[in-house]
Each structure stands twice: as C-alpha cells, then as structure tokens.
Coordinates of C-alpha atoms in Angstrom, one line a residue:
M1 CA 0.0 0.0 0.0
N2 CA 1.5 3.4 -1.0
L3 CA 1.6 6.6 1.0
G4 CA -1.1 8.2 -1.2
S5 CA -3.5 5.4 -0.6
I6 CA -2.9 5.6 3.2
L7 CA -3.4 9.4 3.2
G8 CA -6.6 9.0 1.1
D9 CA -8.0 6.5 3.5
Q10 CA -7.1 8.7 6.5
M11 CA -8.9 11.7 4.9
I12 CA -12.0 9.6 4.4
M13 CA -11.9 8.4 8.0
N14 CA -11.5 11.9 9.2
Q15 CA -14.5 13.1 7.2
L16 CA -16.6 10.2 8.6
I17 CA -15.5 11.1 12.1
K18 CA -16.5 14.7 11.6
F19 CA -19.8 13.7 10.0
F20 CA -20.9 11.4 12.9
S21 CA -19.6 13.8 15.4
R22 CA -21.9 16.5 14.0
I23 CA -24.8 14.1 14.0
S24 CA -24.1 13.1 17.6
K25 CA -23.7 16.8 18.7
D26 CA -26.8 17.8 17.0
Y27 CA -28.8 15.0 18.7
M28 CA -27.3 15.8 22.1
N29 CA -28.2 19.5 21.7
K30 CA -31.9 18.7 20.9
K31 CA -34.4 18.7 23.7
K32 CA -35.8 15.2 24.4
V33 CA -39.4 14.3 23.9
I34 CA -41.0 11.0 24.9
I35 CA -44.3 10.1 23.2
I36 CA -46.3 7.5 25.0
G37 CA -48.2 5.6 22.3
G38 CA -47.1 4.8 18.8
G39 CA -50.6 4.7 17.3
T40 CA -52.6 7.0 15.1
A41 CA -51.7 10.2 17.0
G42 CA -48.3 9.3 18.3
I43 CA -46.7 8.4 14.9
V44 CA -48.0 11.6 13.3
I45 CA -46.6 13.7 16.2
A46 CA -43.3 11.9 16.1
N47 CA -43.0 12.4 12.3
R48 CA -43.5 16.2 12.7
L49 CA -41.3 16.6 15.8
Q50 CA -38.3 14.5 14.8
E51 CA -36.6 17.3 12.9
K52 CA -36.5 19.6 15.9
F53 CA -36.4 17.2 18.9
A54 CA -34.8 14.0 20.0
V55 CA -37.9 11.9 19.9
T56 CA -38.6 8.5 21.5
V57 CA -41.9 6.7 21.0
I58 CA -42.7 4.1 23.7
E59 CA -45.4 1.7 22.5
K60 CA -46.9 -1.1 24.6
S61 CA -47.7 -3.2 21.5
E62 CA -45.4 -6.1 20.6
Y63 CA -45.3 -6.0 16.9
K64 CA -43.8 -3.7 14.3
A65 CA -45.8 -5.1 11.5
Y66 CA -48.1 -8.0 10.5
P67 CA -47.9 -10.3 7.5
L68 CA -48.2 -8.6 4.1
L69 CA -51.5 -10.4 3.3
Y70 CA -53.3 -8.4 6.0
R71 CA -52.3 -5.1 4.5
V72 CA -55.0 -5.8 1.8
P73 CA -57.8 -3.7 3.4
L74 CA -60.5 -6.4 3.3
M75 CA -58.2 -9.1 4.7
I76 CA -57.9 -7.4 8.0
G77 CA -61.3 -8.9 8.8
I78 CA -59.7 -12.3 9.2
L79 CA -57.8 -11.1 12.2
F80 CA -60.9 -9.8 13.9
R81 CA -62.7 -13.1 13.3
R82 CA -60.0 -15.3 14.9
K83 CA -60.6 -16.3 18.5
N84 CA -57.0 -15.6 19.3
S85 CA -54.8 -13.2 17.3
E86 CA -51.4 -11.9 18.5
Y87 CA -52.0 -8.7 16.5
I88 CA -55.3 -7.7 18.2
H89 CA -56.3 -7.4 21.9
K90 CA -60.0 -8.0 22.6
T91 CA -61.8 -6.6 25.6
E92 CA -65.5 -6.4 26.3
F93 CA -67.9 -3.7 27.3
D94 CA -70.9 -4.4 29.5
L95 CA -74.3 -3.1 28.2
A96 CA -77.2 -2.0 30.4
N97 CA -79.2 -5.1 29.4
G98 CA -76.5 -7.5 30.5
R99 CA -75.0 -8.1 27.0
K100 CA -71.2 -8.0 26.5
I101 CA -69.9 -6.6 23.3
P102 CA -66.4 -6.8 21.9
F103 CA -63.9 -3.9 21.6
Y104 CA -60.7 -4.4 19.7
Q105 CA -57.3 -2.8 20.3
S106 CA -54.3 -3.0 18.1
N107 CA -51.1 -4.8 19.1
L108 CA -49.2 -3.2 16.3
L109 CA -47.1 -0.1 15.8
G110 CA -49.4 2.4 14.1
G111 CA -52.3 1.4 16.3
A112 CA -55.9 1.5 14.9
S113 CA -54.6 3.3 11.8
V114 CA -52.9 0.1 10.5
M115 CA -55.5 -2.2 12.0
N116 CA -58.8 -0.6 10.9
G117 CA -58.3 2.9 9.6
A118 CA -59.6 2.2 6.1
V119 CA -62.5 4.6 5.9
H120 CA -61.6 8.2 5.3
V121 CA -63.9 11.0 6.5
F122 CA -62.6 14.6 6.8
G123 CA -65.8 15.5 8.7
F124 CA -68.0 18.5 9.1
L125 CA -66.3 21.9 9.2
S126 CA -69.1 23.2 11.4
K127 CA -68.1 20.6 14.0
W128 CA -64.4 21.2 13.5
I129 CA -64.6 25.0 14.2
P130 CA -65.3 24.7 18.0
I131 CA -62.4 22.3 18.3
L132 CA -60.1 24.6 16.3
K133 CA -61.2 27.5 18.5
Q134 CA -60.5 25.5 21.7
F135 CA -56.9 25.0 20.7
E136 CA -56.4 28.4 19.0
F137 CA -56.2 27.0 15.5
E138 CA -57.5 28.4 12.3
V139 CA -59.4 26.6 9.4
S140 CA -56.2 27.2 7.4
D141 CA -54.3 25.0 9.9
L142 CA -56.7 22.2 9.4
N143 CA -56.6 22.5 5.6
E144 CA -52.8 22.7 5.6
S145 CA -52.5 19.4 7.6
H146 CA -55.0 17.7 5.4
E147 CA -53.1 18.7 2.3
L148 CA -49.8 17.7 3.9
L149 CA -50.9 14.2 5.0
Y150 CA -53.5 13.0 2.5
S151 CA -53.5 12.5 -1.3
E152 CA -55.8 11.1 -3.9
N153 CA -52.7 10.4 -6.1
K154 CA -51.4 6.8 -5.4
V155 CA -47.9 7.6 -6.5
V156 CA -47.3 10.4 -4.0
K157 CA -44.9 9.3 -1.2
N158 CA -45.1 10.0 2.5
K159 CA -48.9 10.6 2.4
I160 CA -51.9 8.6 3.3
T161 CA -53.6 7.8 0.0
I162 CA -57.4 7.9 -0.3
K163 CA -59.4 6.3 -3.1
K164 CA -63.1 6.0 -3.9
A165 CA -64.6 2.6 -3.4
P166 CA -65.7 0.8 -6.6
L167 CA -69.5 0.5 -6.9
N168 CA -71.6 -2.5 -8.0
Y169 CA -75.3 -2.7 -8.9
I170 CA -76.4 -2.8 -5.3
D171 CA -74.6 0.5 -4.7
N172 CA -76.0 2.0 -7.8
S173 CA -79.5 0.9 -6.9
F174 CA -79.0 2.3 -3.4
L175 CA -77.9 5.7 -4.8
E176 CA -80.7 5.8 -7.3
T177 CA -83.3 5.0 -4.6
L178 CA -81.8 7.8 -2.5
K179 CA -81.9 10.1 -5.4
S180 CA -85.6 9.5 -5.9
R181 CA -86.0 10.6 -2.3
G182 CA -84.3 13.9 -2.9
I183 CA -80.7 12.9 -1.8
A184 CA -78.2 14.2 -4.3
L185 CA -74.8 12.8 -5.1
D186 CA -71.9 14.6 -3.4
N187 CA -68.6 14.0 -1.6
M188 CA -68.9 11.5 1.2
S189 CA -65.7 12.8 2.8
V190 CA -66.7 16.4 3.5
S191 CA -70.5 16.8 2.8
E192 CA -72.3 19.2 5.2
K193 CA -75.8 18.5 3.8
E194 CA -77.9 15.5 2.9
A195 CA -76.0 13.7 0.2
C196 CA -74.9 10.2 -1.0
G197 CA -72.1 8.7 -3.0
P198 CA -69.1 6.3 -2.9
I199 CA -67.1 6.2 0.3
F200 CA -63.3 6.9 0.5
N201 CA -60.8 4.3 1.7
T202 CA -57.2 4.8 2.8
V203 CA -55.7 2.5 0.2
R204 CA -53.3 2.5 -2.8
T205 CA -53.6 -0.1 -5.6
F206 CA -53.2 -3.2 -3.5
F207 CA -52.6 -2.3 0.1
R208 CA -54.0 0.0 2.8
T209 CA -52.1 3.1 3.8
S210 CA -51.9 4.4 7.3
V211 CA -50.0 6.9 9.5
L212 CA -46.9 4.8 8.9
S213 CA -47.1 5.9 5.2
V214 CA -46.4 9.5 6.1
L215 CA -42.9 8.6 7.5
G216 CA -40.1 9.5 5.2
K217 CA -36.6 9.2 6.8
K218 CA -37.4 8.0 10.2
K219 CA -35.2 9.7 12.8
F220 CA -37.1 9.0 16.0
K221 CA -36.4 6.0 18.3
T222 CA -39.1 3.4 18.8
I223 CA -39.4 1.1 21.8
L224 CA -41.9 -1.7 21.5
N225 CA -43.4 -4.0 24.0
E226 CA -42.9 -1.7 27.0
K227 CA -45.7 -0.2 29.1
V228 CA -45.4 3.2 30.7
E229 CA -46.3 2.8 34.4
R230 CA -45.6 6.3 35.7
I231 CA -44.8 9.8 34.5
L232 CA -42.0 11.3 36.5
F233 CA -41.7 14.9 37.8
D234 CA -38.8 16.8 39.3
E235 CA -39.0 18.7 42.6
N236 CA -40.4 21.8 40.9
G237 CA -43.2 19.9 39.4
Y238 CA -41.9 19.7 35.8
T239 CA -42.1 16.5 33.8
K240 CA -38.7 14.8 33.6
G241 CA -39.4 11.4 32.0
V242 CA -41.3 8.1 32.4
K243 CA -40.9 4.8 34.2
T244 CA -41.9 1.7 32.2
N245 CA -42.2 -2.0 33.3
R246 CA -38.6 -2.4 32.1
S247 CA -36.7 0.9 32.5
T248 CA -36.6 4.6 33.2
Y249 CA -36.3 7.2 30.5
N250 CA -35.5 10.9 31.0
S251 CA -36.8 13.7 28.8
D252 CA -37.7 17.4 28.7
F253 CA -41.3 16.8 27.6
V254 CA -43.7 13.9 27.7
I255 CA -46.6 13.7 25.2
L256 CA -49.4 11.2 26.0
S257 CA -50.9 9.7 22.9
A258 CA -52.2 6.3 24.0
G259 CA -55.8 6.7 23.1
V260 CA -58.8 7.1 25.4
M261 CA -58.3 3.8 27.3
G262 CA -54.5 4.1 27.5
S263 CA -54.2 7.8 28.3
C264 CA -57.0 7.9 30.8
S265 CA -56.0 4.7 32.6
L266 CA -52.3 5.8 33.0
L267 CA -53.4 9.1 34.5
L268 CA -56.1 7.6 36.7
Q269 CA -53.6 5.0 38.0
Q270 CA -51.0 7.6 38.9
Q271 CA -53.7 9.7 40.5
L272 CA -54.4 6.9 43.0
D273 CA -51.0 7.8 44.6
P274 CA -51.8 10.4 47.4
N275 CA -48.5 12.2 46.6
S276 CA -49.3 12.5 42.9
L277 CA -49.2 15.8 41.1
I278 CA -52.1 14.6 38.9
T279 CA -55.3 15.3 40.9
D280 CA -58.0 16.1 38.4
P281 CA -61.5 14.6 39.1
K282 CA -62.5 15.2 35.5
I283 CA -60.0 12.6 34.1
G284 CA -61.9 9.8 32.5
K285 CA -65.2 11.5 32.4
E286 CA -67.5 12.1 29.4
I287 CA -66.2 9.5 27.0
Q288 CA -68.3 8.6 23.9
D289 CA -68.5 5.9 21.3
H290 CA -70.5 5.5 18.1
T291 CA -73.2 2.9 18.2
N292 CA -73.0 0.4 15.4
L293 CA -76.2 -1.0 14.1
R294 CA -77.0 -3.1 11.0
V295 CA -80.0 -4.0 8.9
N296 CA -79.3 -7.3 7.2
V297 CA -80.8 -8.1 3.8
F298 CA -81.1 -11.4 1.9
A299 CA -80.9 -10.8 -1.9
N300 CA -83.0 -12.6 -4.5
H301 CA -80.1 -13.3 -6.9
P302 CA -76.3 -13.9 -6.7
L303 CA -74.4 -10.6 -6.3
N304 CA -70.9 -11.8 -5.2
S305 CA -71.4 -10.7 -1.7
L306 CA -68.7 -11.6 0.8
N307 CA -71.1 -14.2 2.2
E308 CA -71.1 -16.0 -1.1
V309 CA -67.4 -15.5 -1.7
Y310 CA -66.4 -16.8 1.7
A311 CA -68.3 -20.0 1.1
S312 CA -66.6 -20.7 -2.3
F313 CA -62.9 -21.4 -2.9
W314 CA -63.2 -20.5 -6.5
K315 CA -64.9 -17.2 -5.8
K316 CA -62.2 -16.3 -3.3
M317 CA -59.6 -17.2 -5.9
I318 CA -61.2 -15.1 -8.6
L319 CA -61.6 -12.1 -6.3
G320 CA -58.0 -12.3 -5.2
I321 CA -56.7 -12.6 -8.8
K322 CA -58.7 -9.5 -9.8
H323 CA -57.4 -7.5 -6.9
F324 CA -53.8 -8.3 -7.6
L325 CA -54.2 -7.6 -11.2
G326 CA -55.1 -4.0 -10.1
I327 CA -58.8 -4.4 -10.9
P328 CA -60.9 -2.3 -8.4
T329 CA -62.9 -4.7 -6.2
V330 CA -64.4 -4.8 -2.8
M331 CA -61.0 -6.0 -1.5
R332 CA -59.8 -2.4 -1.6
G333 CA -62.0 -1.5 1.3
T334 CA -63.6 -2.9 4.5
G335 CA -66.7 -4.1 2.6
A336 CA -68.4 -0.7 2.9
T337 CA -68.8 0.9 -0.5
S338 CA -71.5 3.6 -0.7
A339 CA -73.0 5.9 1.9
A340 CA -75.5 8.7 2.6
Y341 CA -75.6 11.6 5.1
L342 CA -79.1 12.2 6.4
D343 CA -81.0 14.7 8.6
L344 CA -83.5 12.3 10.1
D345 CA -84.9 14.5 12.9
K346 CA -85.3 17.4 10.4
D347 CA -83.5 20.0 12.5
G348 CA -81.3 21.3 9.7
E349 CA -78.2 19.4 10.8
I350 CA -76.8 16.0 9.5
D351 CA -77.2 13.4 12.2
T352 CA -76.9 10.0 10.6
R353 CA -74.7 8.2 8.1
I354 CA -75.9 5.0 6.5
Q355 CA -73.8 2.9 4.2
I356 CA -74.0 -0.3 2.1
L357 CA -71.9 -3.2 3.3
Q358 CA -71.2 -6.0 0.8
F359 CA -72.1 -8.7 3.4
S360 CA -74.4 -9.4 6.3
E361 CA -73.2 -10.9 9.6
S362 CA -74.4 -11.9 13.0
G363 CA -72.6 -9.6 15.4
R364 CA -70.0 -7.1 14.4
H365 CA -66.8 -8.9 13.1
G366 CA -68.5 -12.2 13.6
S367 CA -68.3 -11.8 17.3
K368 CA -71.2 -14.2 17.9
G369 CA -69.0 -17.1 16.8
S370 CA -69.5 -17.2 13.0
V371 CA -67.9 -15.2 10.2
F372 CA -71.1 -14.5 8.3
N373 CA -74.7 -15.3 9.3
T374 CA -75.4 -17.0 6.0
S375 CA -73.8 -18.1 2.7
E376 CA -76.7 -16.8 0.7
P377 CA -76.4 -13.6 -1.4
S378 CA -76.7 -10.9 1.2
F379 CA -75.8 -7.3 2.0
S380 CA -76.6 -4.9 4.8
I381 CA -77.0 -1.2 5.7
S382 CA -74.9 0.0 8.5
I383 CA -76.3 2.8 10.6
N384 CA -74.2 5.4 12.4
A385 CA -75.7 8.2 14.5
I386 CA -72.9 10.6 14.1
H387 CA -73.3 13.0 17.1
P388 CA -74.5 10.9 20.1
L389 CA -75.4 12.7 23.3
S390 CA -74.8 9.6 25.6
K391 CA -71.6 9.9 27.6
G392 CA -69.8 7.4 29.9
Y393 CA -66.5 7.1 31.8
V394 CA -63.2 5.3 32.3
S395 CA -62.4 4.4 35.9
F396 CA -60.8 1.8 38.2
Q397 CA -63.1 -0.4 40.1
D398 CA -61.6 -2.9 42.5
G399 CA -58.3 -2.4 40.9
K400 CA -59.6 -3.2 37.4
L401 CA -60.0 -0.8 34.5
K402 CA -63.7 -0.1 33.8
V403 CA -64.6 1.4 30.4
D404 CA -68.3 2.2 30.0
P405 CA -69.4 4.6 27.1
K406 CA -73.0 4.3 28.4
F407 CA -74.3 3.5 25.0
L408 CA -77.8 4.8 24.3
S409 CA -78.2 6.1 27.8
T410 CA -79.8 9.3 26.3
E411 CA -83.3 8.8 24.9
S412 CA -82.7 11.0 21.9
D413 CA -79.9 8.6 20.7
V414 CA -82.4 5.7 20.8
T415 CA -85.0 7.8 19.0
L416 CA -82.6 8.7 16.2
L417 CA -81.7 5.0 15.7
K418 CA -85.4 4.1 15.5
L419 CA -85.8 6.8 12.9
A420 CA -82.8 5.4 11.0
I421 CA -84.3 1.8 11.1
K422 CA -87.6 3.1 9.7
Y423 CA -85.8 5.0 7.0
C424 CA -83.8 2.0 5.9
I425 CA -86.8 -0.3 5.8
E426 CA -88.7 2.3 3.7
L427 CA -85.6 2.6 1.4
L428 CA -85.3 -1.2 0.9
K429 CA -89.0 -1.3 0.0
S430 CA -88.5 1.4 -2.7
A431 CA -87.5 1.1 -6.3
P432 CA -85.0 0.3 -7.6
I433 CA -83.2 -1.3 -4.7
R434 CA -86.3 -3.4 -3.8
D435 CA -85.7 -5.4 -7.0
H436 CA -82.7 -7.0 -5.3
V437 CA -84.4 -7.7 -2.0
K438 CA -85.7 -11.2 -1.1
E439 CA -86.1 -10.6 2.6
I440 CA -85.2 -8.1 5.3
D441 CA -83.8 -10.0 8.2
Q442 CA -85.8 -9.6 11.5
L443 CA -88.2 -7.2 9.7
D444 CA -91.1 -8.1 12.0
L445 CA -89.0 -7.3 15.2
M446 CA -87.7 -4.0 13.7
E447 CA -91.2 -2.8 12.9
K448 CA -93.0 -4.0 16.1
D449 CA -90.3 -3.6 18.7
P450 CA -87.4 -1.5 17.4
D451 CA -86.1 -0.8 21.0
K452 CA -85.5 -4.6 21.5
Y453 CA -83.9 -4.9 18.1
I454 CA -81.5 -2.1 18.9
Q455 CA -80.6 -3.4 22.3
D456 CA -80.2 -7.0 21.0
T457 CA -78.0 -6.2 17.9
M458 CA -76.1 -3.0 18.5
Y459 CA -72.3 -3.1 18.8
S460 CA -69.4 -0.6 19.4
G461 CA -68.4 1.6 16.6
H462 CA -64.8 1.4 17.8
H463 CA -64.7 5.2 17.9
L464 CA -63.9 6.1 21.5
I465 CA -63.3 9.8 22.2
G466 CA -63.1 12.0 25.3
G467 CA -62.0 11.6 28.8
L468 CA -59.3 14.3 28.9
Q469 CA -61.0 17.1 27.0
N470 CA -61.6 19.1 30.2
S471 CA -58.2 18.4 31.7
I472 CA -55.9 20.2 29.3
T473 CA -55.1 23.8 28.3
S474 CA -55.3 25.3 24.9
D475 CA -51.7 24.2 24.3
F476 CA -52.7 20.5 25.1
E477 CA -50.8 20.7 28.4
L478 CA -52.3 18.8 31.3
K479 CA -53.4 21.3 33.8
N480 CA -51.1 21.8 36.8
C481 CA -48.5 19.5 35.2
K482 CA -45.7 21.4 33.4
G483 CA -44.2 19.6 30.4
L484 CA -46.9 16.9 30.1
Y485 CA -49.1 17.1 27.0
V486 CA -52.0 15.1 25.7
C487 CA -53.0 14.7 22.1
D488 CA -55.1 11.7 20.9
A489 CA -58.8 10.9 20.7
S490 CA -59.2 11.6 24.4
V491 CA -59.1 15.4 23.9
F492 CA -62.1 15.5 21.6
D493 CA -65.3 16.8 23.3
R494 CA -67.5 15.9 20.2
F495 CA -67.4 13.9 17.0
V496 CA -66.4 15.9 14.0
A497 CA -66.9 13.0 11.6
S498 CA -68.6 9.6 11.4
N499 CA -65.1 7.9 11.5
I500 CA -62.5 9.3 13.8
H501 CA -59.3 8.2 12.0
S502 CA -58.7 11.3 10.1
S503 CA -59.9 13.5 13.0
V504 CA -57.1 12.1 15.2
V505 CA -54.5 12.3 12.4
L506 CA -55.3 16.0 11.6
L507 CA -55.5 17.2 15.2
A508 CA -52.2 15.4 16.0
D509 CA -50.4 17.1 13.2
M510 CA -51.8 20.5 14.1
F511 CA -50.7 19.9 17.7
A512 CA -47.2 19.0 16.7
K513 CA -46.9 22.1 14.6
K514 CA -48.0 24.2 17.5
F515 CA -45.7 22.4 19.9
I516 CA -42.7 23.2 17.6
N517 CA -43.7 26.9 17.5
K518 CA -44.0 27.0 21.3
Q519 CA -41.0 24.9 22.3
G520 CA -38.8 24.4 19.2

C-alpha cells in the first residue's frame, strides 16, 4: 500500500468522524421528547417533531408489522374473526341489558390506523370549528394538515392515499333510490348536507395506507413491548421522564398519545397515589363511542357478496386474482362501498350516516361465533348516529379498568336509531333497490319492537373519544403539570366525523406544529 492510498483512507476516515460527530452533537443539543403511544396520533406527532427534537416513542404493542397479506384492506377482517390473534387485543364492554360486546385494540405499531383505519372522512367543518377555537387553530391550519398528510394520487410518497370505493349494482340501486327521495350525489368525505355517494378508503392499488405511510426518513427512536407505568416529575413539578415496566427514561417533555383507554388509565392509576401531582377529578369523564347498528338483507339473486365469496374457494380465488391484477374490487376497502348523510330529525343538521356493506353478519366482526350469518347472497345497511349525546366514563373499580361509554343512555340517541331503522326499511321497499331484496332479516321485530332490536343487535363503533378534554389547556398541556401534554382521541369533546381516524390524524399534526412553534 503506497503513501497516497494511506493518506486518502485517512482523509475519508477523518470526514466520517466529523460527520458522525456533527450528528451526535446535533442530537445531544436537541431537547428530548417522549411520546407515550405509537398509534394513530403518536406516529403523526413523532413524524413532525423529529426534525427539531430527539424523539422516543414508547409503544406497549409487541409487533412492528403484521404479514403482508393483512395489508390488503379487506383481509384485516380475518384477524378480527380469529378467536386468538397476536396482533389484536379483545376486551368487552358491559351493556345495560347484560350483554357483553367486543372492543378491539391494536397490538401493532401504528395502532388503529394500520389495523382498521380504512374509511376516510374529513368530517364536518361546522363541528371542527369549535375544536379549532378551543386549541387556538384556524381553518387554514386544518386544511394545511389535510393537504400535507393526504393525497388522492397513489404515486405520492409520504402521504396517506385515499381512493373512492368501486361500486356495483347494489350500490348504484342504493344511490338511485336515495336520489328518488331527494338525496343528491356529493362528496362522502366532506359533505355538510344530505347527500350520497361512494365512500373513500385509505388505500393504494393493492394495500392499505396508514400513518406509517407518512414517514419519510425515520429519525425518532421506537421502543416496542414496554408499558409506561408512571410519569416522572422533578422537585419543581416539571415533567422529567417516564418509568416503564422495564426501565426509566429521562426527557424534557412527555406527550401522552395512548388513546382514550391508554391515556386515561395511565393518569387515573397515577392519581391513586396520594402524593401524585395529577389530581383532576375530570379525568376519564364524558367518554363517547358511536353505536354500530345493521339492517341485514337477503338478496333474491347472486351478487358476489362476501357471504357467497367466503363459502366458495373459486370465488375467493377469482376475487383475489382480480385484486392483484389491479382491478378495483371490494377488497380495496372494508366491505363498505357507498353511503349517505341524512338529517332524520329534520332540525337542519346532519345526524346520521348509512352505508352499504357488501355482506351481512351476526354480530360485528363475527363476534357471535360465526364469520357471516349466511352463505346466501346478502348485503346490509350500516347505521351510524354521528353525534350521540350519551356519555360514559373510564375508571378503576376494585383495581380493574372499567370502560363504559353508556351506549344509548340518552333517549334522543335511541329515538334517532329508530328513525334510521324506519328510513332503511322504507328505502329497501322502494325502487330500484327493492328489486334486489328477497327478505329483510328480522323485519317483524324491527317494525314491532325497534327498541328490542337495537338493544339486542347494537355493537361498538370502535370510535372512542373524550375523557381528557376538560383536563388540558389550549396548548394541550395537562393542567397543573408542566411539560406533560396530551393529544389523541381523548381530547375531543365531540365527534367531528362519522369515523375518527382522520380526525385524530389531523389534530395530532396541528398539535405537533403548535408544539414546535412554542417549544422548538
């Protein structure tokens, strides 16, 4: 080896040392942020903060990803229907009539966004405005975040891609019947008036997109399979880090983004300590969830519903081949394809969303023990009362976490669902959709005793919000706790959309931008 080669190698080594030294120095000079929860909110916040802060995300879930097959939007249903799945945790809510209904939580990095965030709804601007005002945002901030994070162009990188669901003749008949009742076609993502049309899914050509899709060059640190047990404070009452079931981590700021159940339970547990700085009786109060209700329909001819497809190997094969050839099919979504926004109580505000599902089932996600309730040609109409008034709580009872949204504890919520059932029955008896209907399942019960039908068949919408909305400042800082912030579904005091995925994503990004402006 000659002298020139040695000197050249030495110069390269010196440059590398300087490069890594700059990176190390830059990292050490950054303030440290710990984000508790690597779900829908946490990943969005980490993505925004990582340029200005040394960010660590601590996520209790075990897995970084699931098999590629389940990234096909429709295939996620297989995980829900398994009795035991390492990728999903199942808990149960107790209803007032003694029924227990399932509630599913992700065991994956990315949380609900990668598990079930397939329907995109921007929501109602009229409902967003009070939220924006509460946190000192402008409508321009909301629009900026939406433009930054979402795209209808499947080739754009580092964005959540949204696509319209493909429609079949059941959808077209559904929309034509609505049109005959004065409901016009419009955008199902943003409509503020009675309207109908195809739904939007978070999907590219083959696979779903999620908050993980917004990540470009990932700079933040991720710690999986660790549960934060306590938030630590210094002698002056400032947040200084967290203690997990495995270690202790120091930081300048802590951001709590573990969702309604995770965020509320952590603060409630710590509040049990008589020396705790967290002493807010409002924590865990006024949580809400959408009630999920279905009207199942047996069709009078084959229509390639998921009930039929599931019962036939060849139909499964054909559907899969079409999907992976890039042909738009029901596999691009969750089985929901077209929808309508309705003002059923005629007070001038949209209160209900109904949508066509390309299947019928007994219990949401087959939770009554079967995947579908029949192999006959079937579809259903899903009912979602968008702005429920019923509110419940998260608490600890006998050392155990108790989550009770108090479904339908307000009479007006029950009344609205009864109006929705009546509307759907009338719709199914009207042309042209009636030409596809052989029988409406449990029609006699729905007409004679809709209250019983609702109580016997309703399930969770998996859209928990609230619990911490009254415990934070306009900067999202927990009151009386310096350096501890909360941003996830728990800070919403109302539903701004019929699906909360994009609501959480957008608020998380606006919070992160505000945090940088205040602390960066």
